[in-house]
PDB file of C-alpha atoms in Angstrom:
ATOM      1  CA  UNK G   1      12.878   9.398 -10.478  1.00 96.00           C
ATOM      2  CA  UNK G   2      11.087   7.870  -7.621  1.00 98.00           C
ATOM      3  CA  UNK G   3       7.521   6.614  -7.208  1.00 98.00           C
ATOM      4  CA  UNK G   4       5.673   6.735  -3.429  1.00 99.00           C
ATOM      5  CA  UNK G   5       3.288   3.663  -3.873  1.00 98.00           C
ATOM      6  CA  UNK G   6       1.328   4.379  -0.911  1.00 98.00           C
ATOM      7  CA  UNK G   7       0.134   7.939   0.267  1.00 98.00           C
ATOM      8  CA  UNK G   8      -3.235   9.703   1.301  1.00 98.00           C
ATOM      9  CA  UNK G   9      -2.666  13.144  -0.178  1.00 98.00           C
ATOM     10  CA  UNK G  10      -6.492  13.422  -0.495  1.00 98.00           C
ATOM     11  CA  UNK G  11      -6.527  13.529   3.212  1.00 98.00           C
ATOM     12  CA  UNK G  12      -7.757  16.479   4.952  1.00 97.00           C
ATOM     13  CA  UNK G  13      -4.385  16.793   6.565  1.00 98.00           C
ATOM     14  CA  UNK G  14      -3.246  18.503   3.561  1.00 98.00           C
ATOM     15  CA  UNK G  15      -5.719  20.990   2.649  1.00 98.00           C
ATOM     16  CA  UNK G  16      -3.844  23.852   3.530  1.00 98.00           C
ATOM     17  CA  UNK G  17      -0.751  23.290   1.673  1.00 98.00           C
ATOM     18  CA  UNK G  18      -1.426  20.172  -0.578  1.00 98.00           C
ATOM     19  CA  UNK G  19      -0.222  22.314  -3.873  1.00 98.00           C
ATOM     20  CA  UNK G  20       3.043  22.981  -1.668  1.00 98.00           C
ATOM     21  CA  UNK G  21       3.632  19.326  -0.722  1.00 98.00           C
ATOM     22  CA  UNK G  22       3.291  18.368  -4.479  1.00 98.00           C
ATOM     23  CA  UNK G  23       5.900  21.166  -5.338  1.00 98.00           C
ATOM     24  CA  UNK G  24       8.298  19.674  -2.972  1.00 98.00           C
ATOM     25  CA  UNK G  25       7.462  15.975  -3.908  1.00 98.00           C
ATOM     26  CA  UNK G  26       8.457  16.873  -7.890  1.00 98.00           C
ATOM     27  CA  UNK G  27      11.501  19.142  -6.476  1.00 98.00           C
ATOM     28  CA  UNK G  28      12.440  15.777  -4.631  1.00 98.00           C
ATOM     29  CA  UNK G  29      12.134  13.525  -8.064  1.00 98.00           C
ATOM     30  CA  UNK G  30       8.939  12.067  -7.330  1.00 98.00           C
ATOM     31  CA  UNK G  31       7.411  11.216 -10.465  1.00 98.00           C
ATOM     32  CA  UNK G  32       4.341   9.270  -9.489  1.00 98.00           C
ATOM     33  CA  UNK G  33       2.425   9.085  -6.218  1.00 98.00           C
ATOM     34  CA  UNK G  34      -0.180   5.929  -5.951  1.00 98.00           C
ATOM     35  CA  UNK G  35      -3.346   6.742  -3.780  1.00 98.00           C
ATOM     36  CA  UNK G  36      -4.893   3.902  -1.990  1.00 98.00           C
ATOM     37  CA  UNK G  37      -8.723   4.522  -1.139  1.00 98.00           C
ATOM     38  CA  UNK G  38      -9.988   4.134   2.469  1.00 98.00           C
ATOM     39  CA  UNK G  39     -13.819   4.074   2.463  1.00 98.00           C
ATOM     40  CA  UNK G  40     -16.630   5.420   0.237  1.00 98.00           C
ATOM     41  CA  UNK G  41     -16.250   8.834   1.588  1.00 98.00           C
ATOM     42  CA  UNK G  42     -12.579   9.218   0.283  1.00 98.00           C
ATOM     43  CA  UNK G  43     -13.377   7.928  -3.254  1.00 98.00           C
ATOM     44  CA  UNK G  44     -14.449  11.642  -4.254  1.00 98.00           C
ATOM     45  CA  UNK G  45     -11.765  13.690  -2.928  1.00 98.00           C
ATOM     46  CA  UNK G  46      -9.054  11.218  -3.930  1.00 98.00           C
ATOM     47  CA  UNK G  47     -10.762  11.024  -7.774  1.00 98.00           C
ATOM     48  CA  UNK G  48     -10.420  15.167  -7.614  1.00 98.00           C
ATOM     49  CA  UNK G  49      -6.744  14.986  -6.713  1.00 98.00           C
ATOM     50  CA  UNK G  50      -6.326  12.606 -10.046  1.00 98.00           C
ATOM     51  CA  UNK G  51      -8.249  14.876 -12.204  1.00 98.00           C
ATOM     52  CA  UNK G  52      -6.469  17.770 -11.177  1.00 97.00           C
ATOM     53  CA  UNK G  53      -2.896  16.309 -11.806  1.00 97.00           C
ATOM     54  CA  UNK G  54      -3.112  13.923 -14.445  1.00 95.00           C
ATOM     55  CA  UNK G  55      -0.196  11.484 -14.849  1.00 97.00           C
ATOM     56  CA  UNK G  56       1.250  12.008 -11.404  1.00 98.00           C
ATOM     57  CA  UNK G  57      -1.443  10.699  -9.062  1.00 98.00           C
ATOM     58  CA  UNK G  58      -3.044   7.118  -9.814  1.00 98.00           C
ATOM     59  CA  UNK G  59      -5.879   5.817  -7.872  1.00 98.00           C
ATOM     60  CA  UNK G  60      -6.880   2.463  -6.297  1.00 98.00           C
ATOM     61  CA  UNK G  61     -10.404   1.414  -4.829  1.00 98.00           C
ATOM     62  CA  UNK G  62     -11.020  -0.512  -2.104  1.00 98.00           C
ATOM     63  CA  UNK G  63     -12.558  -0.963   1.603  1.00 98.00           C
ATOM     64  CA  UNK G  64      -9.784  -0.468   4.485  1.00 98.00           C
ATOM     65  CA  UNK G  65     -10.326  -3.393   6.852  1.00 98.00           C
ATOM     66  CA  UNK G  66     -10.502  -0.609   9.768  1.00 97.00           C
ATOM     67  CA  UNK G  67     -13.692   0.914   7.670  1.00 97.00           C
ATOM     68  CA  UNK G  68     -15.510  -2.444   7.265  1.00 98.00           C
ATOM     69  CA  UNK G  69     -18.841  -1.670   8.896  1.00 96.00           C
ATOM     70  CA  UNK G  70     -22.477  -2.367   9.203  1.00 96.00           C
ATOM     71  CA  UNK G  71     -22.947  -1.771   5.458  1.00 97.00           C
ATOM     72  CA  UNK G  72     -19.824  -2.917   4.053  1.00 98.00           C
ATOM     73  CA  UNK G  73     -21.547  -5.080   1.582  1.00 98.00           C
ATOM     74  CA  UNK G  74     -23.274  -2.252  -0.262  1.00 98.00           C
ATOM     75  CA  UNK G  75     -20.037  -0.345   0.082  1.00 98.00           C
ATOM     76  CA  UNK G  76     -18.214  -3.179  -1.762  1.00 98.00           C
ATOM     77  CA  UNK G  77     -21.334  -3.164  -4.419  1.00 98.00           C
ATOM     78  CA  UNK G  78     -20.657   0.239  -5.240  1.00 98.00           C
ATOM     79  CA  UNK G  79     -17.139   0.124  -5.203  1.00 98.00           C
ATOM     80  CA  UNK G  80     -17.214  -2.945  -7.721  1.00 98.00           C
ATOM     81  CA  UNK G  81     -19.719  -1.133  -9.966  1.00 97.00           C
ATOM     82  CA  UNK G  82     -17.122   1.689 -10.341  1.00 97.00           C
ATOM     83  CA  UNK G  83     -14.294  -0.948 -10.871  1.00 96.00           C
ATOM     84  CA  UNK G  84     -16.124  -2.123 -13.850  1.00 94.00           C
ATOM     85  CA  UNK G  85     -17.401   1.427 -15.436  1.00 95.00           C
ATOM     86  CA  UNK G  86     -16.152   2.122 -18.818  1.00 93.00           C
ATOM     87  CA  UNK G  87     -12.827   4.087 -18.470  1.00 92.00           C
ATOM     88  CA  UNK G  88     -12.173   3.412 -14.804  1.00 95.00           C
ATOM     89  CA  UNK G  89      -9.143   4.969 -13.447  1.00 97.00           C
ATOM     90  CA  UNK G  90      -8.097   2.406 -11.248  1.00 98.00           C
ATOM     91  CA  UNK G  91      -4.844   0.716 -11.123  1.00 98.00           C
ATOM     92  CA  UNK G  92      -5.275  -1.549  -8.256  1.00 98.00           C
ATOM     93  CA  UNK G  93      -7.510  -3.137  -5.473  1.00 98.00           C
ATOM     94  CA  UNK G  94      -6.378  -1.433  -2.224  1.00 96.00           C
ATOM     95  CA  UNK G  95      -6.143  -0.416   0.551  1.00 98.00           C
ATOM     96  CA  UNK G  96      -7.616  -3.696   1.535  1.00 98.00           C
ATOM     97  CA  UNK G  97      -6.705  -6.440   4.199  1.00 98.00           C
ATOM     98  CA  UNK G  98      -7.176  -7.654   7.731  1.00 98.00           C
ATOM     99  CA  UNK G  99      -6.441  -5.383  11.029  1.00 97.00           C
ATOM    100  CA  UNK G 100      -7.004  -7.030  14.403  1.00 97.00           C
ATOM    101  CA  UNK G 101      -4.793  -4.668  16.477  1.00 94.00           C
ATOM    102  CA  UNK G 102      -7.269  -2.723  18.255  1.00 90.00           C
ATOM    103  CA  UNK G 103     -10.668  -4.443  17.683  1.00 90.00           C
ATOM    104  CA  UNK G 104     -11.513  -7.959  16.626  1.00 93.00           C
ATOM    105  CA  UNK G 105     -15.170  -7.377  16.686  1.00 93.00           C
ATOM    106  CA  UNK G 106     -15.687  -7.646  13.058  1.00 95.00           C
ATOM    107  CA  UNK G 107     -13.230 -10.761  12.676  1.00 96.00           C
ATOM    108  CA  UNK G 108     -15.482 -12.794   9.933  1.00 96.00           C
ATOM    109  CA  UNK G 109     -16.487  -9.710   8.472  1.00 98.00           C
ATOM    110  CA  UNK G 110     -12.821  -8.292   7.777  1.00 98.00           C
ATOM    111  CA  UNK G 111     -12.149 -11.802   6.020  1.00 97.00           C
ATOM    112  CA  UNK G 112     -15.257 -11.974   4.387  1.00 98.00           C
ATOM    113  CA  UNK G 113     -14.682  -8.245   2.644  1.00 98.00           C
ATOM    114  CA  UNK G 114     -11.259  -8.999   2.240  1.00 98.00           C
ATOM    115  CA  UNK G 115     -11.872 -12.378   0.446  1.00 97.00           C
ATOM    116  CA  UNK G 116     -14.097 -10.716  -1.780  1.00 97.00           C
ATOM    117  CA  UNK G 117     -11.674  -7.822  -2.844  1.00 98.00           C
ATOM    118  CA  UNK G 118      -8.894 -10.200  -3.163  1.00 96.00           C
ATOM    119  CA  UNK G 119     -11.314 -12.035  -6.041  1.00 95.00           C
ATOM    120  CA  UNK G 120     -11.574  -8.686  -7.829  1.00 96.00           C
ATOM    121  CA  UNK G 121      -8.201  -8.789  -8.068  1.00 96.00           C
ATOM    122  CA  UNK G 122      -8.210 -11.796  -9.580  1.00 93.00           C
ATOM    123  CA  UNK G 123     -11.221 -11.470 -11.905  1.00 94.00           C
ATOM    124  CA  UNK G 124     -10.185  -8.080 -13.103  1.00 95.00           C
ATOM    125  CA  UNK G 125      -6.134  -8.746 -13.446  1.00 95.00           C
ATOM    126  CA  UNK G 126      -5.274  -6.300 -11.007  1.00 97.00           C
ATOM    127  CA  UNK G 127      -2.713  -6.055  -8.302  1.00 98.00           C
ATOM    128  CA  UNK G 128      -3.572  -5.663  -4.440  1.00 98.00           C
ATOM    129  CA  UNK G 129      -2.487  -2.976  -1.919  1.00 98.00           C
ATOM    130  CA  UNK G 130      -2.367  -5.002   1.238  1.00 98.00           C
ATOM    131  CA  UNK G 131      -3.100  -3.962   4.838  1.00 98.00           C
ATOM    132  CA  UNK G 132      -2.136  -6.418   7.443  1.00 97.00           C
ATOM    133  CA  UNK G 133      -1.577  -6.066  11.524  1.00 97.00           C
ATOM    134  CA  UNK G 134      -1.897  -8.966  13.766  1.00 95.00           C
ATOM    135  CA  UNK G 135      -3.510 -10.951  11.261  1.00 96.00           C
ATOM    136  CA  UNK G 136      -0.698 -12.928   9.302  1.00 96.00           C
ATOM    137  CA  UNK G 137      -2.057 -16.144   9.307  1.00 96.00           C
ATOM    138  CA  UNK G 138      -5.497 -15.448   8.623  1.00 97.00           C
ATOM    139  CA  UNK G 139      -4.301 -13.108   5.928  1.00 97.00           C
ATOM    140  CA  UNK G 140      -1.998 -16.064   4.199  1.00 96.00           C
ATOM    141  CA  UNK G 141      -5.178 -18.235   4.575  1.00 95.00           C
ATOM    142  CA  UNK G 142      -7.566 -15.855   2.802  1.00 96.00           C
ATOM    143  CA  UNK G 143      -5.316 -15.232  -0.027  1.00 96.00           C
ATOM    144  CA  UNK G 144      -4.481 -18.923  -0.526  1.00 93.00           C
ATOM    145  CA  UNK G 145      -8.116 -19.707  -0.313  1.00 93.00           C
ATOM    146  CA  UNK G 146      -9.370 -17.220  -2.666  1.00 90.00           C
ATOM    147  CA  UNK G 147      -6.538 -17.725  -5.197  1.00 85.00           C
ATOM    148  CA  UNK G 148      -7.230 -21.671  -5.700  1.00 82.00           C
ATOM    149  CA  UNK G 149     -11.034 -21.137  -5.409  1.00 76.00           C
ATOM    150  CA  UNK G 150     -10.790 -18.405  -8.156  1.00 62.00           C
ATOM    151  CA  UNK G 151      -9.141 -21.365 -10.580  1.00 61.00           C
ATOM    152  CA  UNK G 152      -5.877 -19.250 -10.092  1.00 64.00           C
ATOM    153  CA  UNK G 153      -2.970 -19.819  -7.869  1.00 79.00           C
ATOM    154  CA  UNK G 154      -1.010 -17.985  -5.601  1.00 86.00           C
ATOM    155  CA  UNK G 155       1.898 -17.070  -8.185  1.00 83.00           C
ATOM    156  CA  UNK G 156      -1.032 -15.207 -10.369  1.00 86.00           C
ATOM    157  CA  UNK G 157      -1.573 -12.536  -7.256  1.00 95.00           C
ATOM    158  CA  UNK G 158       0.398  -9.676  -7.355  1.00 97.00           C
ATOM    159  CA  UNK G 159       0.739  -6.356  -5.604  1.00 98.00           C
ATOM    160  CA  UNK G 160       2.183  -4.723  -2.087  1.00 98.00           C
ATOM    161  CA  UNK G 161       2.306  -5.770   1.444  1.00 98.00           C
ATOM    162  CA  UNK G 162       1.952  -2.441   2.836  1.00 98.00           C
ATOM    163  CA  UNK G 163       4.051  -1.212   5.533  1.00 98.00           C
ATOM    164  CA  UNK G 164       5.950  -4.349   6.054  1.00 98.00           C
ATOM    165  CA  UNK G 165       7.802  -4.912   9.587  1.00 95.00           C
ATOM    166  CA  UNK G 166       7.470  -8.437  10.131  1.00 95.00           C
ATOM    167  CA  UNK G 167      10.037 -10.648  11.128  1.00 96.00           C
ATOM    168  CA  UNK G 168      12.352 -12.920   8.697  1.00 97.00           C
ATOM    169  CA  UNK G 169      10.122 -15.879   9.049  1.00 97.00           C
ATOM    170  CA  UNK G 170       7.414 -13.688   8.069  1.00 97.00           C
ATOM    171  CA  UNK G 171       9.132 -12.341   5.003  1.00 98.00           C
ATOM    172  CA  UNK G 172      10.316 -15.546   3.914  1.00 97.00           C
ATOM    173  CA  UNK G 173       6.871 -16.974   3.870  1.00 97.00           C
ATOM    174  CA  UNK G 174       5.216 -13.568   1.948  1.00 97.00           C
ATOM    175  CA  UNK G 175       8.326 -13.772  -0.539  1.00 97.00           C
ATOM    176  CA  UNK G 176       8.126 -17.288  -1.228  1.00 96.00           C
ATOM    177  CA  UNK G 177       4.554 -17.774  -1.412  1.00 95.00           C
ATOM    178  CA  UNK G 178       3.628 -14.819  -3.355  1.00 96.00           C
ATOM    179  CA  UNK G 179       6.260 -14.137  -5.737  1.00 96.00           C
ATOM    180  CA  UNK G 180       4.242 -11.396  -7.481  1.00 97.00           C
ATOM    181  CA  UNK G 181       4.071  -9.177  -4.442  1.00 98.00           C
ATOM    182  CA  UNK G 182       6.784  -6.697  -3.277  1.00 98.00           C
ATOM    183  CA  UNK G 183       7.296  -5.560   0.156  1.00 98.00           C
ATOM    184  CA  UNK G 184       6.164  -1.828   0.934  1.00 98.00           C
ATOM    185  CA  UNK G 185       9.019  -0.020   2.971  1.00 98.00           C
ATOM    186  CA  UNK G 186       8.681   3.511   4.520  1.00 98.00           C
ATOM    187  CA  UNK G 187       9.280   5.613   7.621  1.00 98.00           C
ATOM    188  CA  UNK G 188       9.460   2.649   9.777  1.00 98.00           C
ATOM    189  CA  UNK G 189      12.754   1.538   8.597  1.00 98.00           C
ATOM    190  CA  UNK G 190      14.249   4.796  10.022  1.00 98.00           C
ATOM    191  CA  UNK G 191      12.997   4.172  13.519  1.00 97.00           C
ATOM    192  CA  UNK G 192      15.403   3.543  16.102  1.00 94.00           C
ATOM    193  CA  UNK G 193      13.492   0.810  17.786  1.00 93.00           C
ATOM    194  CA  UNK G 194      12.672  -1.104  14.533  1.00 95.00           C
ATOM    195  CA  UNK G 195      14.294  -4.095  13.690  1.00 96.00           C
ATOM    196  CA  UNK G 196      13.397  -4.102   9.830  1.00 98.00           C
ATOM    197  CA  UNK G 197      16.869  -2.952   8.806  1.00 98.00           C
ATOM    198  CA  UNK G 198      18.259  -6.517   9.715  1.00 98.00           C
ATOM    199  CA  UNK G 199      15.643  -8.185   8.299  1.00 98.00           C
ATOM    200  CA  UNK G 200      15.785  -6.615   4.979  1.00 98.00           C
ATOM    201  CA  UNK G 201      19.588  -7.398   5.177  1.00 97.00           C
ATOM    202  CA  UNK G 202      19.309 -11.013   5.818  1.00 96.00           C
ATOM    203  CA  UNK G 203      16.832 -12.030   3.685  1.00 96.00           C
ATOM    204  CA  UNK G 204      14.891  -9.730   1.484  1.00 98.00           C
ATOM    205  CA  UNK G 205      16.246  -8.672  -1.986  1.00 98.00           C
ATOM    206  CA  UNK G 206      16.258  -4.948  -3.330  1.00 98.00           C
ATOM    207  CA  UNK G 207      14.527  -6.254  -6.022  1.00 98.00           C
ATOM    208  CA  UNK G 208      11.478  -6.993  -4.059  1.00 98.00           C
ATOM    209  CA  UNK G 209      10.899  -3.491  -2.342  1.00 98.00           C
ATOM    210  CA  UNK G 210       9.055  -0.618  -3.219  1.00 98.00           C
ATOM    211  CA  UNK G 211       9.144   2.532  -1.704  1.00 98.00           C
ATOM    212  CA  UNK G 212       6.027   4.339   0.054  1.00 98.00           C
ATOM    213  CA  UNK G 213       5.053   6.914   2.869  1.00 98.00           C
ATOM    214  CA  UNK G 214       1.893   6.331   4.024  1.00 98.00           C
ATOM    215  CA  UNK G 215       1.380   9.847   4.182  1.00 98.00           C
ATOM    216  CA  UNK G 216       0.192  11.883   6.371  1.00 98.00           C
ATOM    217  CA  UNK G 217       1.549   8.782   8.759  1.00 98.00           C
ATOM    218  CA  UNK G 218       4.711   7.364   9.844  1.00 98.00           C
ATOM    219  CA  UNK G 219       6.782  10.046   8.920  1.00 98.00           C
ATOM    220  CA  UNK G 220      10.584   9.175   9.137  1.00 98.00           C
ATOM    221  CA  UNK G 221      13.267  10.042  11.243  1.00 97.00           C
ATOM    222  CA  UNK G 222      14.373  12.705  12.018  1.00 95.00           C
ATOM    223  CA  UNK G 223      10.640  13.867  11.227  1.00 97.00           C
ATOM    224  CA  UNK G 224       9.047  11.124  13.388  1.00 96.00           C
ATOM    225  CA  UNK G 225       5.829  11.965  14.783  1.00 95.00           C
ATOM    226  CA  UNK G 226       5.121  15.062  12.411  1.00 98.00           C
ATOM    227  CA  UNK G 227       2.971  14.908   9.192  1.00 98.00           C
ATOM    228  CA  UNK G 228       4.634  13.053   6.540  1.00 98.00           C
ATOM    229  CA  UNK G 229       4.565  13.402   3.110  1.00 98.00           C
ATOM    230  CA  UNK G 230       6.322  12.123  -0.232  1.00 98.00           C
ATOM    231  CA  UNK G 231       9.309  14.544  -0.326  1.00 98.00           C
ATOM    232  CA  UNK G 232      10.474  12.754   3.052  1.00 98.00           C
ATOM    233  CA  UNK G 233      11.133   9.448   1.011  1.00 98.00           C
ATOM    234  CA  UNK G 234      14.974  10.718   0.625  1.00 98.00           C
ATOM    235  CA  UNK G 235      15.643   9.593   4.213  1.00 98.00           C
ATOM    236  CA  UNK G 236      14.120   5.883   3.476  1.00 98.00           C
ATOM    237  CA  UNK G 237      16.051   5.867   0.271  1.00 98.00           C
ATOM    238  CA  UNK G 238      19.339   6.819   2.257  1.00 98.00           C
ATOM    239  CA  UNK G 239      18.568   4.060   4.861  1.00 98.00           C
ATOM    240  CA  UNK G 240      17.858   1.371   2.140  1.00 98.00           C
ATOM    241  CA  UNK G 241      21.307   2.728   0.440  1.00 98.00           C
ATOM    242  CA  UNK G 242      23.082   1.827   3.621  1.00 98.00           C
ATOM    243  CA  UNK G 243      21.416  -1.401   4.042  1.00 98.00           C
ATOM    244  CA  UNK G 244      22.292  -2.796   0.585  1.00 98.00           C
ATOM    245  CA  UNK G 245      25.491  -1.214   0.018  1.00 97.00           C
ATOM    246  CA  UNK G 246      24.374   0.972  -3.114  1.00 97.00           C
ATOM    247  CA  UNK G 247      24.134   4.380  -3.840  1.00 97.00           C
ATOM    248  CA  UNK G 248      20.565   6.565  -3.653  1.00 98.00           C
ATOM    249  CA  UNK G 249      20.274   6.529  -7.379  1.00 98.00           C
ATOM    250  CA  UNK G 250      20.807   3.080  -7.626  1.00 98.00           C
ATOM    251  CA  UNK G 251      17.993   2.503  -4.880  1.00 98.00           C
ATOM    252  CA  UNK G 252      15.594   4.931  -6.524  1.00 98.00           C
ATOM    253  CA  UNK G 253      15.981   3.091  -9.849  1.00 98.00           C
ATOM    254  CA  UNK G 254      15.583  -0.104  -8.488  1.00 98.00           C
ATOM    255  CA  UNK G 255      12.374   0.658  -6.439  1.00 98.00           C
ATOM    256  CA  UNK G 256      10.920   2.668  -9.325  1.00 98.00           C
ATOM    257  CA  UNK G 257      11.359  -0.391 -11.715  1.00 98.00           C
ATOM    258  CA  UNK G 258       9.643  -2.527  -8.973  1.00 98.00           C
ATOM    259  CA  UNK G 259       6.766  -0.292  -8.632  1.00 98.00           C
ATOM    260  CA  UNK G 260       6.037   0.018 -12.388  1.00 98.00           C
ATOM    261  CA  UNK G 261       6.371  -3.540 -12.857  1.00 98.00           C
ATOM    262  CA  UNK G 262       3.822  -4.281 -10.228  1.00 98.00           C
ATOM    263  CA  UNK G 263       1.353  -1.519 -10.893  1.00 98.00           C
ATOM    264  CA  UNK G 264       1.494  -1.660 -15.138  1.00 97.00           C
ATOM    265  CA  UNK G 265      -1.601   0.640 -15.576  1.00 97.00           C
ATOM    266  CA  UNK G 266       0.652   3.732 -14.061  1.00 94.00           C
ATOM    267  CA  UNK G 267       3.260   3.533 -16.625  1.00 89.00           C
TER     268      UNK G 267
END
């Protein structure tokens, strides 16, 4: 049993063969796929997929940092209304965070939007799905500030640091400062130029890892550069088994347990 904790199967990249992709996922042992939201426009197709496959897909709500635009305040107002509606289906706040890789023009706005969404996680007792690129120090500062300002502390926050590919120092800080968080590991682990395997082996226990695809992006080797999908998690599991000296069933079982503990609403 395997859980893909981060996939965008509602993306138009799957419009021509989505049912086939889901069928392959189930045959590969995928029992659940968690769907982070991106912006206001992706909510409807995401929820349609959840309704079509109840119990298999589980939605999150949030505004991706690269989608923080002029109307971000109104977008977050609308999303919080969805989050507080009766029988709301959302299992987490995501995909949220900071991204300064390509563009720093909304440096402050990204942090304000992220801070507000971290506040939702605290207020509504939900985990976070966090995206971070070229923003580690700012990210940690926002999380610490929002937690203490919200009457909580960092140990009360939970979630996933999505697509982790940082150094040993970054991994150590995140794991120690935020004990309720997992590192999301996907196709990057299989890339020839990645040092992630060494980082995991030296400092990250398997008990702090969840599996993810970020489909349709970041397909693992030998499919790198092609469209990613949940069935391809087998390549990531095999690589993790090598790193931790475990068998693939043990890796699948532990990462599934980690996912269910992190996202209790999808049990």
